[in-house]
PDB file of C-alpha atoms in Angstrom:
ATOM      1  CA  MET A 193     -17.461 -20.863 -11.412  1.00  0.00           C
ATOM      2  CA  GLN A 194     -14.372 -18.440 -10.355  1.00  0.00           C
ATOM      3  CA  THR A 195     -15.066 -15.646  -8.013  1.00  0.00           C
ATOM      4  CA  ILE A 196     -13.422 -12.520  -8.582  1.00  0.00           C
ATOM      5  CA  SER A 197     -12.768 -10.366  -5.667  1.00  0.00           C
ATOM      6  CA  ILE A 198     -10.465  -7.569  -5.025  1.00  0.00           C
ATOM      7  CA  ALA A 199      -9.211  -5.767  -1.307  1.00  0.00           C
ATOM      8  CA  ILE A 200      -7.704  -2.585  -0.918  1.00  0.00           C
ATOM      9  CA  HIS A 201      -6.148  -0.900   1.988  1.00  0.00           C
ATOM     10  CA  GLY A 202      -5.032   2.877   2.943  1.00  0.00           C
ATOM     11  CA  GLY A 203      -3.101   2.389   5.664  1.00  0.00           C
ATOM     12  CA  ALA A 204      -2.879   0.595   9.219  1.00  0.00           C
ATOM     13  CA  GLY A 205      -2.037   2.305  13.021  1.00  0.00           C
ATOM     14  CA  THR A 206      -3.501   4.075  15.847  1.00  0.00           C
ATOM     15  CA  LEU A 207      -6.619   5.617  14.005  1.00  0.00           C
ATOM     16  CA  VAL A 208      -8.197   7.622  17.253  1.00  0.00           C
ATOM     17  CA  LYS A 209     -11.741   7.813  16.665  1.00  0.00           C
ATOM     18  CA  GLY A 210     -11.829  10.851  18.717  1.00  0.00           C
ATOM     19  CA  MET A 211      -9.273  12.357  16.016  1.00  0.00           C
ATOM     20  CA  MET A 212     -12.101  11.251  13.021  1.00  0.00           C
ATOM     21  CA  THR A 213     -14.687  13.765  12.201  1.00  0.00           C
ATOM     22  CA  PRO A 214     -18.054  12.165  10.941  1.00  0.00           C
ATOM     23  CA  GLU A 215     -17.573  14.474   7.745  1.00  0.00           C
ATOM     24  CA  LEU A 216     -13.746  13.033   7.829  1.00  0.00           C
ATOM     25  CA  GLU A 217     -14.631   9.449   8.007  1.00  0.00           C
ATOM     26  CA  ILE A 218     -17.300   9.990   4.915  1.00  0.00           C
ATOM     27  CA  GLN A 219     -14.422  11.476   2.423  1.00  0.00           C
ATOM     28  CA  TYR A 220     -11.691   8.499   3.636  1.00  0.00           C
ATOM     29  CA  LYS A 221     -14.603   5.847   2.957  1.00  0.00           C
ATOM     30  CA  ALA A 222     -15.612   8.117   0.013  1.00  0.00           C
ATOM     31  CA  ALA A 223     -12.505   6.980  -1.513  1.00  0.00           C
ATOM     32  CA  LEU A 224     -11.586   3.911  -0.693  1.00  0.00           C
ATOM     33  CA  GLN A 225     -15.441   3.021  -2.020  1.00  0.00           C
ATOM     34  CA  LYS A 226     -14.368   4.682  -5.596  1.00  0.00           C
ATOM     35  CA  ALA A 227     -10.992   3.231  -5.780  1.00  0.00           C
ATOM     36  CA  LEU A 228     -12.814  -0.390  -5.078  1.00  0.00           C
ATOM     37  CA  ASP A 229     -15.291   0.281  -7.409  1.00  0.00           C
ATOM     38  CA  ALA A 230     -12.936   0.984 -10.300  1.00  0.00           C
ATOM     39  CA  GLY A 231     -11.002  -1.970  -9.343  1.00  0.00           C
ATOM     40  CA  TYR A 232     -13.788  -3.970  -9.143  1.00  0.00           C
ATOM     41  CA  ALA A 233     -15.417  -3.015 -12.536  1.00  0.00           C
ATOM     42  CA  LEU A 234     -12.674  -3.887 -14.590  1.00  0.00           C
ATOM     43  CA  LEU A 235     -12.741  -7.420 -13.155  1.00  0.00           C
ATOM     44  CA  GLU A 236     -16.305  -7.999 -14.217  1.00  0.00           C
ATOM     45  CA  ALA A 237     -15.142  -6.549 -17.546  1.00  0.00           C
ATOM     46  CA  GLY A 238     -12.397  -9.434 -17.497  1.00  0.00           C
ATOM     47  CA  LYS A 239      -9.711  -7.416 -16.904  1.00  0.00           C
ATOM     48  CA  THR A 240      -6.743  -8.814 -15.383  1.00  0.00           C
ATOM     49  CA  SER A 241      -5.624  -8.645 -11.783  1.00  0.00           C
ATOM     50  CA  VAL A 242      -2.498  -6.716 -12.230  1.00  0.00           C
ATOM     51  CA  GLU A 243      -5.163  -4.407 -14.361  1.00  0.00           C
ATOM     52  CA  ALA A 244      -7.096  -4.115 -11.486  1.00  0.00           C
ATOM     53  CA  VAL A 245      -4.790  -3.615  -8.040  1.00  0.00           C
ATOM     54  CA  GLU A 246      -2.755  -0.964 -10.261  1.00  0.00           C
ATOM     55  CA  GLU A 247      -6.129   1.110 -11.306  1.00  0.00           C
ATOM     56  CA  ALA A 248      -7.280   1.235  -7.399  1.00  0.00           C
ATOM     57  CA  VAL A 249      -3.754   2.136  -6.030  1.00  0.00           C
ATOM     58  CA  LYS A 250      -3.542   5.059  -8.763  1.00  0.00           C
ATOM     59  CA  LEU A 251      -6.561   5.963  -7.398  1.00  0.00           C
ATOM     60  CA  LEU A 252      -5.818   5.997  -3.878  1.00  0.00           C
ATOM     61  CA  GLU A 253      -2.354   8.152  -5.103  1.00  0.00           C
ATOM     62  CA  ASP A 254      -4.421  10.622  -6.312  1.00  0.00           C
ATOM     63  CA  SER A 255      -6.319  11.156  -3.160  1.00  0.00           C
ATOM     64  CA  HIS A 256      -4.490  13.765  -0.998  1.00  0.00           C
ATOM     65  CA  LEU A 257      -5.814  11.680   2.088  1.00  0.00           C
ATOM     66  CA  PHE A 258      -3.427   9.157   2.037  1.00  0.00           C
ATOM     67  CA  ASN A 259       0.132   8.913   2.175  1.00  0.00           C
ATOM     68  CA  ALA A 260       1.164   8.194  -1.408  1.00  0.00           C
ATOM     69  CA  GLY A 261       1.259   9.846  -4.640  1.00  0.00           C
ATOM     70  CA  LYS A 262      -0.563  12.992  -4.049  1.00  0.00           C
ATOM     71  CA  GLY A 263      -0.865  13.096   0.037  1.00  0.00           C
ATOM     72  CA  SER A 264       2.860  12.022   0.208  1.00  0.00           C
ATOM     73  CA  VAL A 265       5.099  13.111   3.541  1.00  0.00           C
ATOM     74  CA  PHE A 266       7.914  15.682   3.511  1.00  0.00           C
ATOM     75  CA  THR A 267      11.289  14.210   3.887  1.00  0.00           C
ATOM     76  CA  ALA A 268      13.728  15.665   6.237  1.00  0.00           C
ATOM     77  CA  GLU A 269      15.076  17.902   3.384  1.00  0.00           C
ATOM     78  CA  GLY A 270      11.591  19.094   2.521  1.00  0.00           C
ATOM     79  CA  THR A 271      11.182  16.949  -0.320  1.00  0.00           C
ATOM     80  CA  HIS A 272       8.569  13.788  -1.424  1.00  0.00           C
ATOM     81  CA  GLU A 273      10.533  10.053  -1.307  1.00  0.00           C
ATOM     82  CA  MET A 274       7.985   7.871  -3.196  1.00  0.00           C
ATOM     83  CA  ASP A 275       7.825   4.058  -3.258  1.00  0.00           C
ATOM     84  CA  ALA A 276       5.684   1.369  -4.790  1.00  0.00           C
ATOM     85  CA  ALA A 277       5.953  -2.483  -6.074  1.00  0.00           C
ATOM     86  CA  ILE A 278       3.611  -4.239  -8.268  1.00  0.00           C
ATOM     87  CA  MET A 279       3.610  -8.528  -8.796  1.00  0.00           C
ATOM     88  CA  GLU A 280       1.084 -10.802 -10.471  1.00  0.00           C
ATOM     89  CA  GLY A 281       0.900 -14.377  -9.324  1.00  0.00           C
ATOM     90  CA  LYS A 282       0.839 -16.178 -12.279  1.00  0.00           C
ATOM     91  CA  SER A 283       4.440 -15.801 -13.483  1.00  0.00           C
ATOM     92  CA  LEU A 284       6.052 -14.093 -10.553  1.00  0.00           C
ATOM     93  CA  ASN A 285       6.669 -10.638 -12.801  1.00  0.00           C
ATOM     94  CA  ALA A 286       7.030  -7.844 -10.310  1.00  0.00           C
ATOM     95  CA  GLY A 287       8.139  -4.302 -10.629  1.00  0.00           C
ATOM     96  CA  ALA A 288       9.263  -1.643  -7.668  1.00  0.00           C
ATOM     97  CA  VAL A 289      10.533   1.817  -7.524  1.00  0.00           C
ATOM     98  CA  SER A 290      12.075   3.699  -4.285  1.00  0.00           C
ATOM     99  CA  LEU A 291      13.356   7.047  -3.796  1.00  0.00           C
ATOM    100  CA  ILE A 292      11.671   8.432  -6.497  1.00  0.00           C
ATOM    101  CA  THR A 293      10.029  12.116  -6.994  1.00  0.00           C
ATOM    102  CA  GLY A 294       7.831  14.022  -8.563  1.00  0.00           C
ATOM    103  CA  ILE A 295       6.217  11.230 -10.420  1.00  0.00           C
ATOM    104  CA  LYS A 296       2.248  11.627 -10.138  1.00  0.00           C
ATOM    105  CA  ASN A 297       1.237   7.681  -9.992  1.00  0.00           C
ATOM    106  CA  PRO A 298       4.472   5.501  -8.387  1.00  0.00           C
ATOM    107  CA  VAL A 299       2.290   2.139  -9.083  1.00  0.00           C
ATOM    108  CA  CYS A 300       2.181   2.507 -13.138  1.00  0.00           C
ATOM    109  CA  LEU A 301       6.518   3.467 -13.306  1.00  0.00           C
ATOM    110  CA  ALA A 302       6.429   0.070 -11.187  1.00  0.00           C
ATOM    111  CA  ARG A 303       4.197  -1.356 -13.384  1.00  0.00           C
ATOM    112  CA  ASP A 304       6.213  -0.434 -16.099  1.00  0.00           C
ATOM    113  CA  VAL A 305       9.657  -1.913 -14.492  1.00  0.00           C
ATOM    114  CA  MET A 306       7.791  -5.054 -14.128  1.00  0.00           C
ATOM    115  CA  ASP A 307       6.490  -5.190 -17.974  1.00  0.00           C
ATOM    116  CA  LYS A 308       9.283  -3.102 -19.891  1.00  0.00           C
ATOM    117  CA  SER A 309      12.267  -3.806 -17.911  1.00  0.00           C
ATOM    118  CA  GLU A 310      14.690  -6.575 -17.342  1.00  0.00           C
ATOM    119  CA  HIS A 311      14.465  -5.238 -13.779  1.00  0.00           C
ATOM    120  CA  VAL A 312      12.196  -5.771 -11.018  1.00  0.00           C
ATOM    121  CA  PHE A 313      13.407  -2.931  -8.552  1.00  0.00           C
ATOM    122  CA  MET A 314      15.236   0.428  -9.913  1.00  0.00           C
ATOM    123  CA  ALA A 315      15.770   3.030  -7.580  1.00  0.00           C
ATOM    124  CA  GLY A 316      16.718   6.743  -7.302  1.00  0.00           C
ATOM    125  CA  GLU A 317      18.112   8.605 -10.227  1.00  0.00           C
ATOM    126  CA  GLY A 318      18.189   5.453 -12.212  1.00  0.00           C
ATOM    127  CA  ALA A 319      14.257   4.589 -11.504  1.00  0.00           C
ATOM    128  CA  MET A 320      13.860   8.712 -12.259  1.00  0.00           C
ATOM    129  CA  PHE A 321      15.795   7.946 -15.648  1.00  0.00           C
ATOM    130  CA  PHE A 322      13.896   5.080 -16.731  1.00  0.00           C
ATOM    131  CA  ALA A 323      10.856   7.025 -15.919  1.00  0.00           C
ATOM    132  CA  LYS A 324      11.990   9.876 -18.550  1.00  0.00           C
ATOM    133  CA  MET A 325      12.592   7.320 -20.830  1.00  0.00           C
ATOM    134  CA  HIS A 326       9.484   6.385 -21.010  1.00  0.00           C
ATOM    135  CA  ASP A 327       7.871  10.009 -21.608  1.00  0.00           C
ATOM    136  CA  TYR A 328       6.802   9.910 -17.680  1.00  0.00           C
ATOM    137  CA  GLU A 329       6.257  14.039 -16.564  1.00  0.00           C
ATOM    138  CA  ILE A 330       7.661  15.310 -13.917  1.00  0.00           C
ATOM    139  CA  GLU A 331       4.895  17.366 -10.873  1.00  0.00           C
ATOM    140  CA  ASP A 332       5.956  20.732  -9.975  1.00  0.00           C
ATOM    141  CA  PRO A 333       6.562  20.142  -5.882  1.00  0.00           C
ATOM    142  CA  SER A 334       3.480  21.773  -5.544  1.00  0.00           C
ATOM    143  CA  TYR A 335       1.309  19.021  -6.805  1.00  0.00           C
ATOM    144  CA  PHE A 336       2.157  17.314  -3.538  1.00  0.00           C
ATOM    145  CA  TYR A 337       2.300  20.056  -1.372  1.00  0.00           C
ATOM    146  CA  ASP A 338      -0.489  19.340   1.611  1.00  0.00           C
ATOM    147  CA  GLU A 339      -1.094  21.738   4.769  1.00  0.00           C
ATOM    148  CA  LEU A 340      -1.162  18.895   7.032  1.00  0.00           C
ATOM    149  CA  ARG A 341       1.678  17.003   6.141  1.00  0.00           C
ATOM    150  CA  TYR A 342       3.534  20.391   6.570  1.00  0.00           C
ATOM    151  CA  SER A 343       2.497  20.760   9.409  1.00  0.00           C
ATOM    152  CA  GLN A 344       3.372  17.453  10.902  1.00  0.00           C
ATOM    153  CA  TRP A 345       6.686  17.943   9.102  1.00  0.00           C
ATOM    154  CA  GLN A 346       7.398  21.800  10.706  1.00  0.00           C
ATOM    155  CA  GLU A 347       6.469  19.645  14.301  1.00  0.00           C
ATOM    156  CA  ILE A 348       9.659  17.404  13.954  1.00  0.00           C
ATOM    157  CA  LYS A 349      11.671  19.482  10.958  1.00  0.00           C
ATOM    158  CA  ASP A 350      15.083  20.042  12.390  1.00  0.00           C
ATOM    159  CA  THR A 351      15.024  16.940  14.854  1.00  0.00           C
ATOM    160  CA  ASP A 352      16.601  13.552  14.667  1.00  0.00           C
ATOM    161  CA  THR A 353      13.179  12.297  14.999  1.00  0.00           C
ATOM    162  CA  PHE A 354      11.272  10.742  12.353  1.00  0.00           C
ATOM    163  CA  GLN A 355       7.580   9.371  12.379  1.00  0.00           C
ATOM    164  CA  LEU A 356       5.182   6.750  10.655  1.00  0.00           C
ATOM    165  CA  ASP A 357       2.198   8.699   9.346  1.00  0.00           C
ATOM    166  CA  HIS A 358      -0.173   7.048  11.797  1.00  0.00           C
ATOM    167  CA  SER A 359       1.530   7.579  14.971  1.00  0.00           C
ATOM    168  CA  LEU A 360      -0.601   8.291  17.874  1.00  0.00           C
ATOM    169  CA  LYS A 361      -0.296  12.323  18.137  1.00  0.00           C
ATOM    170  CA  LYS A 362      -0.336  12.587  14.457  1.00  0.00           C
ATOM    171  CA  ASP A 363      -3.939  13.918  12.915  1.00  0.00           C
ATOM    172  CA  SER A 364      -5.199  10.604  10.661  1.00  0.00           C
ATOM    173  CA  LYS A 365      -4.330  10.425   7.444  1.00  0.00           C
ATOM    174  CA  PHE A 366      -2.343   7.250   7.804  1.00  0.00           C
ATOM    175  CA  GLY A 367       0.519   5.307   6.082  1.00  0.00           C
ATOM    176  CA  THR A 368       0.874   3.291   2.797  1.00  0.00           C
ATOM    177  CA  VAL A 369      -1.929   2.227   0.321  1.00  0.00           C
ATOM    178  CA  GLY A 370      -2.485  -1.296  -2.047  1.00  0.00           C
ATOM    179  CA  ALA A 371      -4.531  -3.466  -3.321  1.00  0.00           C
ATOM    180  CA  VAL A 372      -4.391  -6.969  -4.333  1.00  0.00           C
ATOM    181  CA  ALA A 373      -6.961  -8.806  -6.412  1.00  0.00           C
ATOM    182  CA  CYS A 374      -8.264 -12.363  -8.225  1.00  0.00           C
ATOM    183  CA  ASP A 375      -9.552 -12.261 -11.920  1.00  0.00           C
ATOM    184  CA  GLN A 376     -12.010 -14.268 -13.772  1.00  0.00           C
ATOM    185  CA  ASP A 377      -9.030 -16.535 -14.852  1.00  0.00           C
ATOM    186  CA  GLY A 378      -8.288 -17.252 -11.110  1.00  0.00           C
ATOM    187  CA  ASN A 379      -4.783 -15.116 -11.689  1.00  0.00           C
ATOM    188  CA  ILE A 380      -3.791 -12.884  -8.591  1.00  0.00           C
ATOM    189  CA  ALA A 381      -1.632  -9.756  -8.080  1.00  0.00           C
ATOM    190  CA  ALA A 382      -0.714  -7.513  -5.243  1.00  0.00           C
ATOM    191  CA  ALA A 383       0.366  -3.606  -5.644  1.00  0.00           C
ATOM    192  CA  THR A 384       1.459  -1.524  -2.837  1.00  0.00           C
ATOM    193  CA  SER A 385       2.535   2.334  -2.771  1.00  0.00           C
ATOM    194  CA  THR A 386       3.413   5.085  -0.190  1.00  0.00           C
ATOM    195  CA  GLY A 387       5.108   8.436   0.069  1.00  0.00           C
ATOM    196  CA  GLY A 388       7.295   6.568   3.478  1.00  0.00           C
ATOM    197  CA  MET A 389       7.882   8.600   6.910  1.00  0.00           C
ATOM    198  CA  THR A 390       7.740  12.111   7.617  1.00  0.00           C
ATOM    199  CA  ASN A 391      10.742  13.659   8.473  1.00  0.00           C
ATOM    200  CA  LYS A 392      12.855  10.503   6.595  1.00  0.00           C
ATOM    201  CA  ARG A 393      16.788  10.534   6.338  1.00  0.00           C
ATOM    202  CA  PHE A 394      19.740   8.480   4.612  1.00  0.00           C
ATOM    203  CA  GLY A 395      17.709   7.641   1.711  1.00  0.00           C
ATOM    204  CA  ARG A 396      15.419   5.381   3.914  1.00  0.00           C
ATOM    205  CA  VAL A 397      13.231   3.029   2.259  1.00  0.00           C
ATOM    206  CA  GLY A 398      10.548   0.646   3.810  1.00  0.00           C
ATOM    207  CA  ASP A 399       8.780  -2.263   3.010  1.00  0.00           C
ATOM    208  CA  SER A 400       6.325  -0.990   0.672  1.00  0.00           C
ATOM    209  CA  PRO A 401       8.262  -1.546  -2.292  1.00  0.00           C
ATOM    210  CA  MET A 402       9.977  -4.301  -1.525  1.00  0.00           C
ATOM    211  CA  ILE A 403       8.505  -7.875  -2.860  1.00  0.00           C
ATOM    212  CA  GLY A 404       8.125 -10.277   0.157  1.00  0.00           C
ATOM    213  CA  ALA A 405       8.374  -8.064   2.349  1.00  0.00           C
ATOM    214  CA  GLY A 406       5.408  -5.422   2.271  1.00  0.00           C
ATOM    215  CA  ASN A 407       4.212  -7.164  -1.763  1.00  0.00           C
ATOM    216  CA  TYR A 408       3.599 -10.147  -2.402  1.00  0.00           C
ATOM    217  CA  ALA A 409       1.965 -12.472  -5.200  1.00  0.00           C
ATOM    218  CA  ASN A 410       2.040 -16.326  -6.276  1.00  0.00           C
ATOM    219  CA  ASN A 411      -0.824 -18.073  -7.406  1.00  0.00           C
ATOM    220  CA  GLU A 412      -0.039 -20.950  -5.780  1.00  0.00           C
ATOM    221  CA  THR A 413      -0.911 -19.538  -2.464  1.00  0.00           C
ATOM    222  CA  CYS A 414      -2.128 -16.195  -2.329  1.00  0.00           C
ATOM    223  CA  ALA A 415      -1.153 -11.995  -2.826  1.00  0.00           C
ATOM    224  CA  VAL A 416      -0.640  -9.473  -0.584  1.00  0.00           C
ATOM    225  CA  SER A 417       0.053  -5.639  -0.204  1.00  0.00           C
ATOM    226  CA  CYS A 418       0.782  -4.945   3.610  1.00  0.00           C
ATOM    227  CA  THR A 419       0.644  -1.521   5.687  1.00  0.00           C
ATOM    228  CA  GLY A 420       2.424  -0.743   9.086  1.00  0.00           C
ATOM    229  CA  SER A 421       5.679  -0.276  10.819  1.00  0.00           C
ATOM    230  CA  GLY A 422       8.031  -1.255   7.722  1.00  0.00           C
ATOM    231  CA  GLU A 423      11.102  -2.010   9.368  1.00  0.00           C
ATOM    232  CA  TYR A 424       9.282  -4.806  11.394  1.00  0.00           C
ATOM    233  CA  PHE A 425       7.518  -6.005   8.487  1.00  0.00           C
ATOM    234  CA  ILE A 426      11.083  -6.019   6.379  1.00  0.00           C
ATOM    235  CA  ARG A 427      12.619  -8.354   9.710  1.00  0.00           C
ATOM    236  CA  GLY A 428       9.764 -10.387   9.501  1.00  0.00           C
ATOM    237  CA  VAL A 429       9.381 -10.984   5.960  1.00  0.00           C
ATOM    238  CA  VAL A 430       5.349 -10.928   5.920  1.00  0.00           C
ATOM    239  CA  ALA A 431       4.496 -10.913   2.678  1.00  0.00           C
ATOM    240  CA  TYR A 432       6.374 -14.133   1.618  1.00  0.00           C
ATOM    241  CA  ASP A 433       5.859 -15.321   5.596  1.00  0.00           C
ATOM    242  CA  VAL A 434       1.932 -15.508   4.845  1.00  0.00           C
ATOM    243  CA  SER A 435       2.758 -17.596   1.367  1.00  0.00           C
ATOM    244  CA  SER A 436       5.086 -19.774   2.739  1.00  0.00           C
ATOM    245  CA  LEU A 437       2.337 -20.938   6.175  1.00  0.00           C
ATOM    246  CA  MET A 438       0.085 -20.932   3.196  1.00  0.00           C
ATOM    247  CA  GLU A 439       2.949 -23.628   1.075  1.00  0.00           C
ATOM    248  CA  TYR A 440       4.283 -25.542   3.576  1.00  0.00           C
ATOM    249  CA  LYS A 441       2.062 -25.900   7.005  1.00  0.00           C
ATOM    250  CA  GLU A 442      -1.523 -25.402   4.651  1.00  0.00           C
ATOM    251  CA  TYR A 443      -2.595 -22.688   6.179  1.00  0.00           C
ATOM    252  CA  SER A 444      -6.264 -21.464   4.953  1.00  0.00           C
ATOM    253  CA  LEU A 445      -5.555 -17.673   3.548  1.00  0.00           C
ATOM    254  CA  GLU A 446      -7.202 -16.638   6.919  1.00  0.00           C
ATOM    255  CA  LYS A 447      -5.077 -18.599   9.756  1.00  0.00           C
ATOM    256  CA  ALA A 448      -2.004 -17.545   7.616  1.00  0.00           C
ATOM    257  CA  ALA A 449      -2.956 -13.976   7.421  1.00  0.00           C
ATOM    258  CA  ASP A 450      -4.147 -13.802  10.801  1.00  0.00           C
ATOM    259  CA  THR A 451      -1.058 -15.564  12.445  1.00  0.00           C
ATOM    260  CA  VAL A 452       1.610 -13.653  10.581  1.00  0.00           C
ATOM    261  CA  ILE A 453      -0.455 -10.447  11.659  1.00  0.00           C
ATOM    262  CA  ASN A 454      -1.583 -11.188  15.582  1.00  0.00           C
ATOM    263  CA  GLU A 455       1.434 -13.805  16.156  1.00  0.00           C
ATOM    264  CA  ARG A 456       4.542 -13.300  14.248  1.00  0.00           C
ATOM    265  CA  ILE A 457       5.038  -9.719  13.645  1.00  0.00           C
ATOM    266  CA  LEU A 458       3.926  -8.871  16.843  1.00  0.00           C
ATOM    267  CA  LYS A 459       6.100 -11.212  18.817  1.00  0.00           C
ATOM    268  CA  ILE A 460       9.061  -8.902  16.955  1.00  0.00           C
ATOM    269  CA  GLY A 461       7.531  -5.548  18.082  1.00  0.00           C
ATOM    270  CA  GLY A 462       5.521  -5.013  14.363  1.00  0.00           C
ATOM    271  CA  ASP A 463       2.745  -3.393  14.433  1.00  0.00           C
ATOM    272  CA  GLY A 464       0.057  -3.044  10.702  1.00  0.00           C
ATOM    273  CA  GLY A 465      -1.867  -5.150   8.935  1.00  0.00           C
ATOM    274  CA  LEU A 466      -2.018  -6.259   5.463  1.00  0.00           C
ATOM    275  CA  ILE A 467      -4.681  -7.679   2.893  1.00  0.00           C
ATOM    276  CA  ALA A 468      -4.689 -10.578   1.085  1.00  0.00           C
ATOM    277  CA  VAL A 469      -6.398 -12.948  -1.521  1.00  0.00           C
ATOM    278  CA  ASP A 470      -6.002 -16.448  -2.933  1.00  0.00           C
ATOM    279  CA  ALA A 471      -6.732 -18.049  -6.469  1.00  0.00           C
ATOM    280  CA  LYS A 472     -10.470 -19.018  -5.180  1.00  0.00           C
ATOM    281  CA  GLY A 473     -11.319 -15.549  -4.523  1.00  0.00           C
ATOM    282  CA  ASN A 474     -10.950 -15.261  -0.598  1.00  0.00           C
ATOM    283  CA  ILE A 475      -9.924 -12.290   1.252  1.00  0.00           C
ATOM    284  CA  ALA A 476      -8.409 -11.784   4.406  1.00  0.00           C
ATOM    285  CA  MET A 477      -7.764  -7.992   5.804  1.00  0.00           C
ATOM    286  CA  PRO A 478      -6.830  -8.789   9.617  1.00  0.00           C
ATOM    287  CA  PHE A 479      -4.581  -5.635  11.598  1.00  0.00           C
ATOM    288  CA  ASN A 480      -3.405  -5.811  15.285  1.00  0.00           C
ATOM    289  CA  THR A 481      -3.824  -1.991  15.355  1.00  0.00           C
ATOM    290  CA  GLU A 482      -6.762  -0.027  16.579  1.00  0.00           C
ATOM    291  CA  GLY A 483      -7.872   0.455  12.831  1.00  0.00           C
ATOM    292  CA  MET A 484      -7.330   0.462   9.168  1.00  0.00           C
ATOM    293  CA  TYR A 485      -8.640   1.676   6.242  1.00  0.00           C
ATOM    294  CA  ARG A 486      -9.778  -0.943   4.329  1.00  0.00           C
ATOM    295  CA  ALA A 487     -12.461  -2.224   1.593  1.00  0.00           C
ATOM    296  CA  CYS A 488     -13.452  -5.228  -0.376  1.00  0.00           C
ATOM    297  CA  LYS A 489     -15.939  -6.773  -2.964  1.00  0.00           C
ATOM    298  CA  SER A 490     -16.417 -10.357  -4.448  1.00  0.00           C
ATOM    299  CA  SER A 491     -18.678 -12.016  -6.734  1.00  0.00           C
ATOM    300  CA  ASN A 492     -19.753 -13.814  -4.072  1.00  0.00           C
ATOM    301  CA  GLY A 493     -21.581 -10.611  -2.859  1.00  0.00           C
ATOM    302  CA  THR A 494     -18.869  -9.962   0.488  1.00  0.00           C
ATOM    303  CA  GLU A 495     -18.928  -6.258   0.172  1.00  0.00           C
ATOM    304  CA  GLU A 496     -17.191  -3.410   3.004  1.00  0.00           C
ATOM    305  CA  VAL A 497     -15.678  -0.527   3.717  1.00  0.00           C
ATOM    306  CA  SER A 498     -14.457  -0.080   7.181  1.00  0.00           C
ATOM    307  CA  ILE A 499     -12.129   2.000   9.235  1.00  0.00           C
ATOM    308  CA  TYR A 500     -12.345   0.649  12.968  1.00  0.00           C
ATOM    309  CA  LYS A 501     -12.590  -2.822  14.151  1.00  0.00           C
ATOM    310  CA  GLY A 502     -16.166  -3.915  13.939  1.00  0.00           C
ATOM    311  CA  ASN A 503     -16.845  -0.972  11.424  1.00  0.00           C
TER     312      ASN A 503
END
């Protein structure tokens, strides 16, 4: 019988335990649990892996705790530029958006690019025009305002400094969100969404919306969603690298994911983690940082909601 499974992440980085209050940890785990349960319920009801990962990521985007959607960080101009991607493994269809503003759920726009256009990747003004064509509401900037995000930006505003949201000196709100899933038909999918870097300039784009770098799905191998130092994940083509090790070296999902995160990306100076599933419903969630917000659930009885190594 086909195993159904889902894994989600809310970012990886230097999650210093001393900076995390018990109350905040409860909030993070509750937000992860809510997204996990919603995605898994769709899989149990016979819905597709694409529907499950989109719903899970939407709920993470709706939480101010994570750097995506509502919780997106501030750019150098004091705006919010968001990126997202989604891919399904059966036909390798994919959709991605970058440098978009005012969109409550960027993952939904990425899904519409995949399903309702001839293209894979849209950015900036063109992506916004596509959103308006499909009747997306443009949220007021106040929707995305968060006091902690604002104070993070104020610390480095008007400097040449930019930083990943999981930098050591920052409070405990970190990075990208993502989901991967395997449905009752053995089809897999991945989705990733992010608000980028605090104080980013020059239209910087990270790995999250790049198919093969931060997001990838192929029924023959795996579905992957990454989080971490985007520049390195782009250079390492990390999501596709996991797939390649499975395809060409016949690695298991766990071995391929572990090799990429704990050997290959470290070798070029990158830190972070990823979540992955294969078409048998196996799950891998490796990271080389102190922690990664993560959760998974499978019909084989596996269930986990964790932040640090070992919990």
